[in-house]
């Protein structure tokens, strides 16, 4: 069957809307866009709203997405490429020039349209909650040991957990950090994640954990609770020097249930259930561990320089390992101990 273009009458193999390719490109609009586009942006954090949901996005990318959603292009267009030029026309108004490139049945085509972009500023949910000091949960960190830096360490860990959740796109933030007697209170915007974070902290540091929900009201017919998670950190932590009254130990690592300690006399490693940790007392923290310069060493012995008085100390190696330039030592009232090499 022969096909003829309705515009120019030319015989053709392919009809697009009844026309040959040349007439189609000449006559038809290759792209259409509404006269005005809208974009809502949070002036505080720059989040962009799409269909009622706030998303973190670069302004440029947000504009591109809005344009691509609003634009209508010829169904015959292939290898579509869109370029957007924005010219600021007012406080919230932009002129938007859109360049389209592509091809139709192998023929390169391009088109150019203009529209307006109206940017509306509205504070997003997260920012308004932050401003209103909104919180759903409190994580209370307590310890028997009054040491500033321990809380700082756990707090940094907690912040790292939150950053991870934020990177996953979860909407969680710290509303407030309060120093209180015996510890710190961390106010969090999301109860569900606060619960997970409390678990994360607890499984890393051990100790006691308790959750106490408090009914604060109703929302959409559901009871709304504010939950306080109390974490009582154990008196010991990684890097501590412990004593059972007889020997000295180095606390190498720990998890939610078990503690790994090293006997400093013989470097034997022991794994201890949390509940048996009450048999140990903390004699010092990691600050007790000193880096000492190695003077000489044999298979069984090592001579190091005491960093406090530069005297040479001779110590027995519990195991025949080779030390590098330095060795870690601990001075206790019961003598000086050599710590295993970092690898052990
Ligand atoms: Zn034609
Ligand atoms: Zn915001």
CSV table of C-alpha atoms and ligand atoms in Angstrom, one decimal:
chain,number,residue,atom,x,y,z
A,1,UNK,CA,0.0,0.0,0.0
A,2,UNK,CA,1.3,3.4,-0.9
A,3,UNK,CA,1.4,6.1,1.8
A,4,UNK,CA,1.1,9.8,1.1
A,5,UNK,CA,1.8,12.8,3.3
A,6,UNK,CA,-1.4,14.8,4.0
A,7,UNK,CA,0.6,18.0,4.0
A,8,UNK,CA,2.9,17.9,1.0
A,9,UNK,CA,1.4,14.9,-0.8
A,10,UNK,CA,4.8,13.2,-1.0
A,11,UNK,CA,4.9,9.4,-1.1
A,12,UNK,CA,6.5,8.1,2.1
A,13,UNK,CA,7.3,4.8,3.9
A,14,UNK,CA,6.3,6.1,7.3
A,15,UNK,CA,3.5,8.4,8.4
A,16,UNK,CA,3.6,10.3,11.7
A,17,UNK,CA,0.1,11.8,12.4
A,18,UNK,CA,-0.6,11.4,8.7
A,19,UNK,CA,2.5,13.4,7.7
A,20,UNK,CA,6.0,12.6,6.3
A,21,UNK,CA,8.9,13.1,8.8
A,22,UNK,CA,9.9,16.5,7.4
A,23,UNK,CA,6.3,17.9,7.6
A,24,UNK,CA,5.9,16.4,11.1
A,25,UNK,CA,9.0,18.1,12.3
A,26,UNK,CA,8.0,21.4,10.7
A,27,UNK,CA,4.3,21.4,11.7
A,28,UNK,CA,4.1,19.7,15.1
A,29,UNK,CA,5.1,21.0,18.4
A,30,UNK,CA,7.8,18.8,19.6
A,31,UNK,CA,7.4,19.8,23.3
A,32,UNK,CA,4.8,21.5,25.3
A,33,UNK,CA,5.0,22.9,28.8
A,34,UNK,CA,2.5,24.7,31.1
A,35,UNK,CA,3.0,28.5,31.3
A,36,UNK,CA,3.9,28.3,34.9
A,37,UNK,CA,5.6,25.7,37.1
A,38,UNK,CA,5.6,25.6,40.9
A,39,UNK,CA,8.3,24.5,43.3
A,40,UNK,CA,8.2,24.6,47.1
A,41,UNK,CA,11.4,24.9,49.0
A,42,UNK,CA,12.3,25.1,52.7
A,43,UNK,CA,14.2,28.3,53.2
A,44,UNK,CA,16.0,26.7,56.2
A,45,UNK,CA,17.4,23.5,54.9
A,46,UNK,CA,16.7,23.7,51.2
A,47,UNK,CA,14.5,20.6,51.1
A,48,UNK,CA,12.1,20.4,48.2
A,49,UNK,CA,8.5,19.3,48.3
A,50,UNK,CA,7.1,16.8,45.9
A,51,UNK,CA,3.6,15.5,46.2
A,52,UNK,CA,3.4,16.5,49.8
A,53,UNK,CA,6.7,14.9,50.7
A,54,UNK,CA,9.9,16.7,51.6
A,55,UNK,CA,13.1,15.6,50.0
A,56,UNK,CA,16.7,16.8,50.3
A,57,UNK,CA,17.7,18.0,46.9
A,58,UNK,CA,19.9,20.5,45.0
A,59,UNK,CA,17.8,23.4,43.6
A,60,UNK,CA,19.1,22.7,40.1
A,61,UNK,CA,18.1,19.0,40.3
A,62,UNK,CA,14.7,19.9,41.8
A,63,UNK,CA,14.0,22.3,38.9
A,64,UNK,CA,15.0,19.6,36.4
A,65,UNK,CA,12.7,17.1,38.0
A,66,UNK,CA,9.8,19.6,38.0
A,67,UNK,CA,10.4,20.5,34.3
A,68,UNK,CA,10.7,16.8,33.3
A,69,UNK,CA,7.5,16.0,35.0
A,70,UNK,CA,5.6,18.9,33.4
A,71,UNK,CA,6.9,18.6,29.9
A,72,UNK,CA,5.1,16.8,27.1
A,73,UNK,CA,7.3,15.7,24.2
A,74,UNK,CA,6.5,14.1,20.9
A,75,UNK,CA,6.0,10.3,21.3
A,76,UNK,CA,8.3,9.8,18.3
A,77,UNK,CA,11.2,11.6,20.0
A,78,UNK,CA,14.2,9.5,20.7
A,79,UNK,CA,17.5,10.2,22.6
A,80,UNK,CA,15.9,13.1,24.4
A,81,UNK,CA,18.2,15.6,26.1
A,82,UNK,CA,16.9,18.6,28.0
A,83,UNK,CA,18.9,21.6,29.0
A,84,UNK,CA,17.4,24.2,31.4
A,85,UNK,CA,18.5,27.9,31.7
A,86,UNK,CA,17.1,29.8,34.7
A,87,UNK,CA,17.0,33.6,34.8
A,88,UNK,CA,15.9,35.2,38.0
A,89,UNK,CA,13.0,37.6,37.3
A,90,UNK,CA,12.0,38.5,40.9
A,91,UNK,CA,12.2,37.4,44.4
A,92,UNK,CA,10.5,34.1,43.8
A,93,UNK,CA,10.0,34.1,40.0
A,94,UNK,CA,12.3,32.6,37.4
A,95,UNK,CA,12.2,32.6,33.7
A,96,UNK,CA,12.9,29.1,32.5
A,97,UNK,CA,14.3,28.4,29.0
A,98,UNK,CA,14.1,24.8,28.0
A,99,UNK,CA,16.2,23.4,25.2
A,100,UNK,CA,15.3,20.0,23.8
A,101,UNK,CA,17.5,17.9,21.6
A,102,UNK,CA,16.9,14.5,20.2
A,103,UNK,CA,15.9,12.7,17.0
A,104,UNK,CA,12.9,11.5,15.2
A,105,UNK,CA,13.3,8.5,13.0
A,106,UNK,CA,17.0,9.2,12.9
A,107,UNK,CA,16.6,12.9,12.0
A,108,UNK,CA,18.1,15.3,14.6
A,109,UNK,CA,15.6,17.8,15.9
A,110,UNK,CA,15.6,20.5,18.5
A,111,UNK,CA,13.1,22.8,20.1
A,112,UNK,CA,13.1,25.7,22.6
A,113,UNK,CA,10.3,26.7,24.9
A,114,UNK,CA,9.9,29.2,27.7
A,115,UNK,CA,8.0,29.0,31.0
A,116,UNK,CA,7.9,30.6,34.4
A,117,UNK,CA,9.0,29.0,37.6
A,118,UNK,CA,7.4,30.2,40.8
A,119,UNK,CA,9.4,29.2,43.9
A,120,UNK,CA,7.3,29.1,47.1
A,121,UNK,CA,9.1,29.2,50.4
A,122,UNK,CA,7.7,27.1,53.2
A,123,UNK,CA,9.3,25.6,56.3
A,124,UNK,CA,9.5,21.8,56.0
A,125,UNK,CA,8.2,19.5,58.7
A,126,UNK,CA,11.7,18.7,60.0
A,127,UNK,CA,12.7,22.3,60.3
A,128,UNK,CA,9.5,23.3,62.0
A,129,UNK,CA,9.9,20.4,64.4
A,130,UNK,CA,13.5,21.5,65.1
A,131,UNK,CA,12.4,25.0,65.7
A,132,UNK,CA,9.7,23.8,68.0
A,133,UNK,CA,12.1,21.5,69.9
A,134,UNK,CA,9.9,18.6,69.0
A,135,UNK,CA,10.9,15.3,70.5
A,136,UNK,CA,9.4,11.8,70.8
A,137,UNK,CA,12.1,10.1,73.0
A,138,UNK,CA,14.9,10.7,75.4
A,139,UNK,CA,18.0,8.6,75.7
A,140,UNK,CA,19.4,9.0,79.2
A,141,UNK,CA,23.0,8.0,79.5
A,142,UNK,CA,24.2,7.4,83.0
A,143,UNK,CA,27.3,5.8,84.5
A,144,UNK,CA,28.7,5.0,87.9
A,145,UNK,CA,31.9,6.5,86.8
A,146,UNK,CA,32.0,10.2,86.8
A,147,UNK,CA,34.1,10.8,83.7
A,148,UNK,CA,33.3,13.5,81.2
A,149,UNK,CA,35.1,11.8,78.3
A,150,UNK,CA,33.2,8.6,78.6
A,151,UNK,CA,30.0,10.4,77.9
A,152,UNK,CA,31.6,12.3,75.1
A,153,UNK,CA,32.7,9.0,73.6
A,154,UNK,CA,29.2,7.5,73.8
A,155,UNK,CA,27.6,10.7,72.6
A,156,UNK,CA,29.9,10.8,69.5
A,157,UNK,CA,28.9,7.2,68.9
A,158,UNK,CA,25.2,8.1,69.2
A,159,UNK,CA,25.6,11.0,66.8
A,160,UNK,CA,27.3,8.7,64.4
A,161,UNK,CA,24.3,6.3,64.5
A,162,UNK,CA,22.0,9.3,63.8
A,163,UNK,CA,24.2,10.4,60.9
A,164,UNK,CA,24.0,6.9,59.4
A,165,UNK,CA,20.2,6.9,59.7
A,166,UNK,CA,20.1,10.4,58.1
A,167,UNK,CA,22.2,9.2,55.2
A,168,UNK,CA,19.7,6.4,54.7
A,169,UNK,CA,17.1,9.2,54.3
A,170,UNK,CA,15.5,8.8,57.7
A,171,UNK,CA,14.1,11.9,59.2
A,172,UNK,CA,15.7,11.9,62.7
A,173,UNK,CA,17.6,14.6,64.6
A,174,UNK,CA,18.7,15.5,68.1
A,175,UNK,CA,16.5,18.2,69.5
A,176,UNK,CA,18.4,18.8,72.6
A,177,UNK,CA,21.4,17.5,74.7
A,178,UNK,CA,21.1,18.2,78.4
A,179,UNK,CA,23.8,17.7,81.0
A,180,UNK,CA,22.2,16.5,84.1
A,181,UNK,CA,23.4,15.1,87.4
A,182,UNK,CA,25.1,11.8,86.7
A,183,UNK,CA,24.9,11.9,83.0
A,184,UNK,CA,23.4,13.4,79.9
A,185,UNK,CA,19.9,13.3,78.3
A,186,UNK,CA,19.6,13.2,74.5
A,187,UNK,CA,16.3,14.3,73.1
A,188,UNK,CA,15.4,12.7,69.8
A,189,UNK,CA,12.8,13.5,67.2
A,190,UNK,CA,11.9,9.9,66.4
A,191,UNK,CA,10.8,7.3,68.9
A,192,UNK,CA,11.2,4.3,66.5
A,193,UNK,CA,14.8,5.2,65.7
A,194,UNK,CA,15.6,6.2,69.3
A,195,UNK,CA,14.7,2.7,70.3
A,196,UNK,CA,17.1,1.3,67.7
A,197,UNK,CA,19.8,3.7,68.7
A,198,UNK,CA,19.4,2.8,72.4
A,199,UNK,CA,19.8,-0.8,71.4
A,200,UNK,CA,22.9,0.0,69.3
A,201,UNK,CA,24.5,1.8,72.2
A,202,UNK,CA,23.6,-0.9,74.6
A,203,UNK,CA,24.9,-3.7,72.5
A,204,UNK,CA,28.2,-1.8,72.1
A,205,UNK,CA,28.7,-0.7,75.7
A,206,UNK,CA,26.7,-3.1,77.8
A,207,UNK,CA,25.2,-2.1,81.1
A,208,UNK,CA,21.5,-1.8,82.0
A,209,UNK,CA,18.8,-0.7,79.7
A,210,UNK,CA,15.3,0.3,80.6
A,211,UNK,CA,12.4,1.9,78.6
A,212,UNK,CA,9.6,3.8,80.2
A,213,UNK,CA,6.8,5.1,78.0
A,214,UNK,CA,4.7,8.0,79.0
A,215,UNK,CA,1.4,8.8,77.5
A,216,UNK,CA,1.4,12.3,76.2
A,217,UNK,CA,-1.8,12.5,74.2
A,218,UNK,CA,-3.8,11.3,71.2
A,219,UNK,CA,-3.1,11.7,67.6
A,220,UNK,CA,-5.6,10.6,64.9
A,221,UNK,CA,-7.3,8.5,67.6
A,222,UNK,CA,-4.0,6.7,68.6
A,223,UNK,CA,-2.3,7.0,71.9
A,224,UNK,CA,1.0,8.9,71.6
A,225,UNK,CA,3.8,8.0,73.9
A,226,UNK,CA,7.1,9.7,74.7
A,227,UNK,CA,9.6,7.0,75.7
A,228,UNK,CA,12.6,7.5,77.9
A,229,UNK,CA,15.4,5.0,77.4
A,230,UNK,CA,17.7,4.8,80.3
A,231,UNK,CA,21.1,3.3,79.6
A,232,UNK,CA,23.3,2.8,82.7
A,233,UNK,CA,26.8,2.3,81.3
A,234,UNK,CA,29.0,-0.2,83.1
A,235,UNK,CA,31.8,1.1,85.2
A,236,UNK,CA,34.3,-0.4,82.9
A,237,UNK,CA,35.1,0.3,79.2
A,238,UNK,CA,37.5,-0.7,76.5
A,239,UNK,CA,41.1,0.3,77.3
A,240,UNK,CA,40.6,0.0,81.1
A,241,UNK,CA,43.1,-1.7,83.4
A,242,UNK,CA,41.3,-4.1,85.8
A,243,UNK,CA,42.2,-6.1,88.8
A,244,UNK,CA,40.6,-9.1,90.4
A,245,UNK,CA,42.7,-8.6,93.6
A,246,UNK,CA,45.4,-10.9,92.3
A,247,UNK,CA,46.2,-10.1,88.7
A,248,UNK,CA,46.0,-7.2,86.4
A,249,UNK,CA,44.0,-7.2,83.1
A,250,UNK,CA,43.6,-5.1,80.1
A,251,UNK,CA,40.1,-4.7,78.7
A,252,UNK,CA,40.6,-5.3,75.0
A,253,UNK,CA,37.0,-5.2,73.7
A,254,UNK,CA,33.4,-5.9,74.5
A,255,UNK,CA,30.0,-6.5,73.1
A,256,UNK,CA,26.5,-6.6,74.6
A,257,UNK,CA,27.1,-9.9,76.4
A,258,UNK,CA,30.8,-10.6,76.7
A,259,UNK,CA,34.0,-8.8,77.7
A,260,UNK,CA,37.4,-9.7,76.3
A,261,UNK,CA,40.2,-9.2,78.7
A,262,UNK,CA,43.9,-9.9,78.7
A,263,UNK,CA,45.9,-11.0,81.7
A,264,UNK,CA,48.9,-8.8,81.8
A,265,UNK,CA,51.0,-11.4,83.6
A,266,UNK,CA,50.9,-13.9,80.8
A,267,UNK,CA,48.9,-12.3,78.0
A,268,UNK,CA,46.3,-15.0,78.2
A,269,UNK,CA,43.0,-13.8,76.8
A,270,UNK,CA,39.8,-14.4,78.6
A,271,UNK,CA,36.2,-14.0,77.6
A,272,UNK,CA,34.1,-13.0,80.5
A,273,UNK,CA,30.3,-12.9,80.8
A,274,UNK,CA,29.1,-9.5,81.8
A,275,UNK,CA,27.6,-10.7,85.0
A,276,UNK,CA,31.0,-11.9,86.2
A,277,UNK,CA,32.5,-8.5,85.7
A,278,UNK,CA,31.6,-7.6,89.2
A,279,UNK,CA,34.6,-9.6,90.3
A,280,UNK,CA,36.9,-7.0,88.8
A,281,UNK,CA,37.6,-3.5,89.9
A,282,UNK,CA,38.8,-0.8,87.5
A,283,UNK,CA,42.2,0.4,88.6
A,284,UNK,CA,42.7,2.8,85.7
A,285,UNK,CA,41.6,3.9,82.3
A,286,UNK,CA,43.5,3.9,79.0
A,287,UNK,CA,45.3,7.0,80.1
A,288,UNK,CA,47.4,4.7,82.2
A,289,UNK,CA,48.8,3.1,79.1
A,290,UNK,CA,52.1,4.7,78.0
A,291,UNK,CA,54.0,4.4,74.9
A,292,UNK,CA,57.7,3.6,75.7
A,293,UNK,CA,60.7,3.6,73.3
A,294,UNK,CA,62.2,0.2,72.9
A,295,UNK,CA,65.9,0.2,73.7
A,296,UNK,CA,66.7,-3.4,73.0
A,297,UNK,CA,65.0,-6.7,73.0
A,298,UNK,CA,65.7,-10.4,73.0
A,299,UNK,CA,63.3,-13.4,72.6
A,300,UNK,CA,62.3,-13.4,76.3
A,301,UNK,CA,63.1,-9.8,77.4
A,302,UNK,CA,62.7,-6.2,76.4
A,303,UNK,CA,64.3,-3.0,77.6
A,304,UNK,CA,62.2,0.1,77.2
A,305,UNK,CA,62.7,3.7,78.3
A,306,UNK,CA,60.4,4.8,81.1
A,307,UNK,CA,58.6,7.9,79.6
A,308,UNK,CA,58.3,9.5,83.0
A,309,UNK,CA,62.0,9.4,84.1
A,310,UNK,CA,63.9,8.1,81.0
A,311,UNK,CA,65.3,5.2,83.0
A,312,UNK,CA,65.6,1.9,81.2
A,313,UNK,CA,63.2,-0.8,82.5
A,314,UNK,CA,63.7,-4.4,81.8
A,315,UNK,CA,60.6,-6.5,81.3
A,316,UNK,CA,59.9,-10.1,80.6
A,317,UNK,CA,58.0,-10.9,77.4
A,318,UNK,CA,55.1,-13.2,78.3
A,319,UNK,CA,55.3,-14.5,74.7
A,320,UNK,CA,58.2,-14.4,72.3
A,321,UNK,CA,57.0,-11.6,69.9
A,322,UNK,CA,59.0,-8.9,68.3
A,323,UNK,CA,58.2,-5.2,69.2
A,324,UNK,CA,58.7,-2.3,66.8
A,325,UNK,CA,60.1,1.1,67.8
A,326,UNK,CA,57.8,1.4,70.8
A,327,UNK,CA,55.9,-0.8,73.3
A,328,UNK,CA,53.0,-0.1,75.5
A,329,UNK,CA,53.4,-0.3,79.2
A,330,UNK,CA,51.2,0.1,82.3
A,331,UNK,CA,52.6,1.2,85.6
A,332,UNK,CA,50.6,-0.1,88.6
A,333,UNK,CA,51.3,-0.3,92.3
A,334,UNK,CA,52.1,-4.0,91.7
A,335,UNK,CA,54.7,-3.3,89.1
A,336,UNK,CA,55.1,-2.4,85.5
A,337,UNK,CA,53.4,-4.5,82.8
A,338,UNK,CA,54.0,-4.9,79.2
A,339,UNK,CA,51.0,-4.9,76.9
A,340,UNK,CA,50.7,-7.2,74.0
A,341,UNK,CA,51.6,-5.8,70.6
A,342,UNK,CA,48.6,-4.1,68.8
A,343,UNK,CA,48.1,-7.2,66.7
A,344,UNK,CA,47.6,-9.6,69.7
B,1,LIG,ZN1,5.1,15.9,3.9
B,2,LIG,ZN1,13.7,22.4,56.2
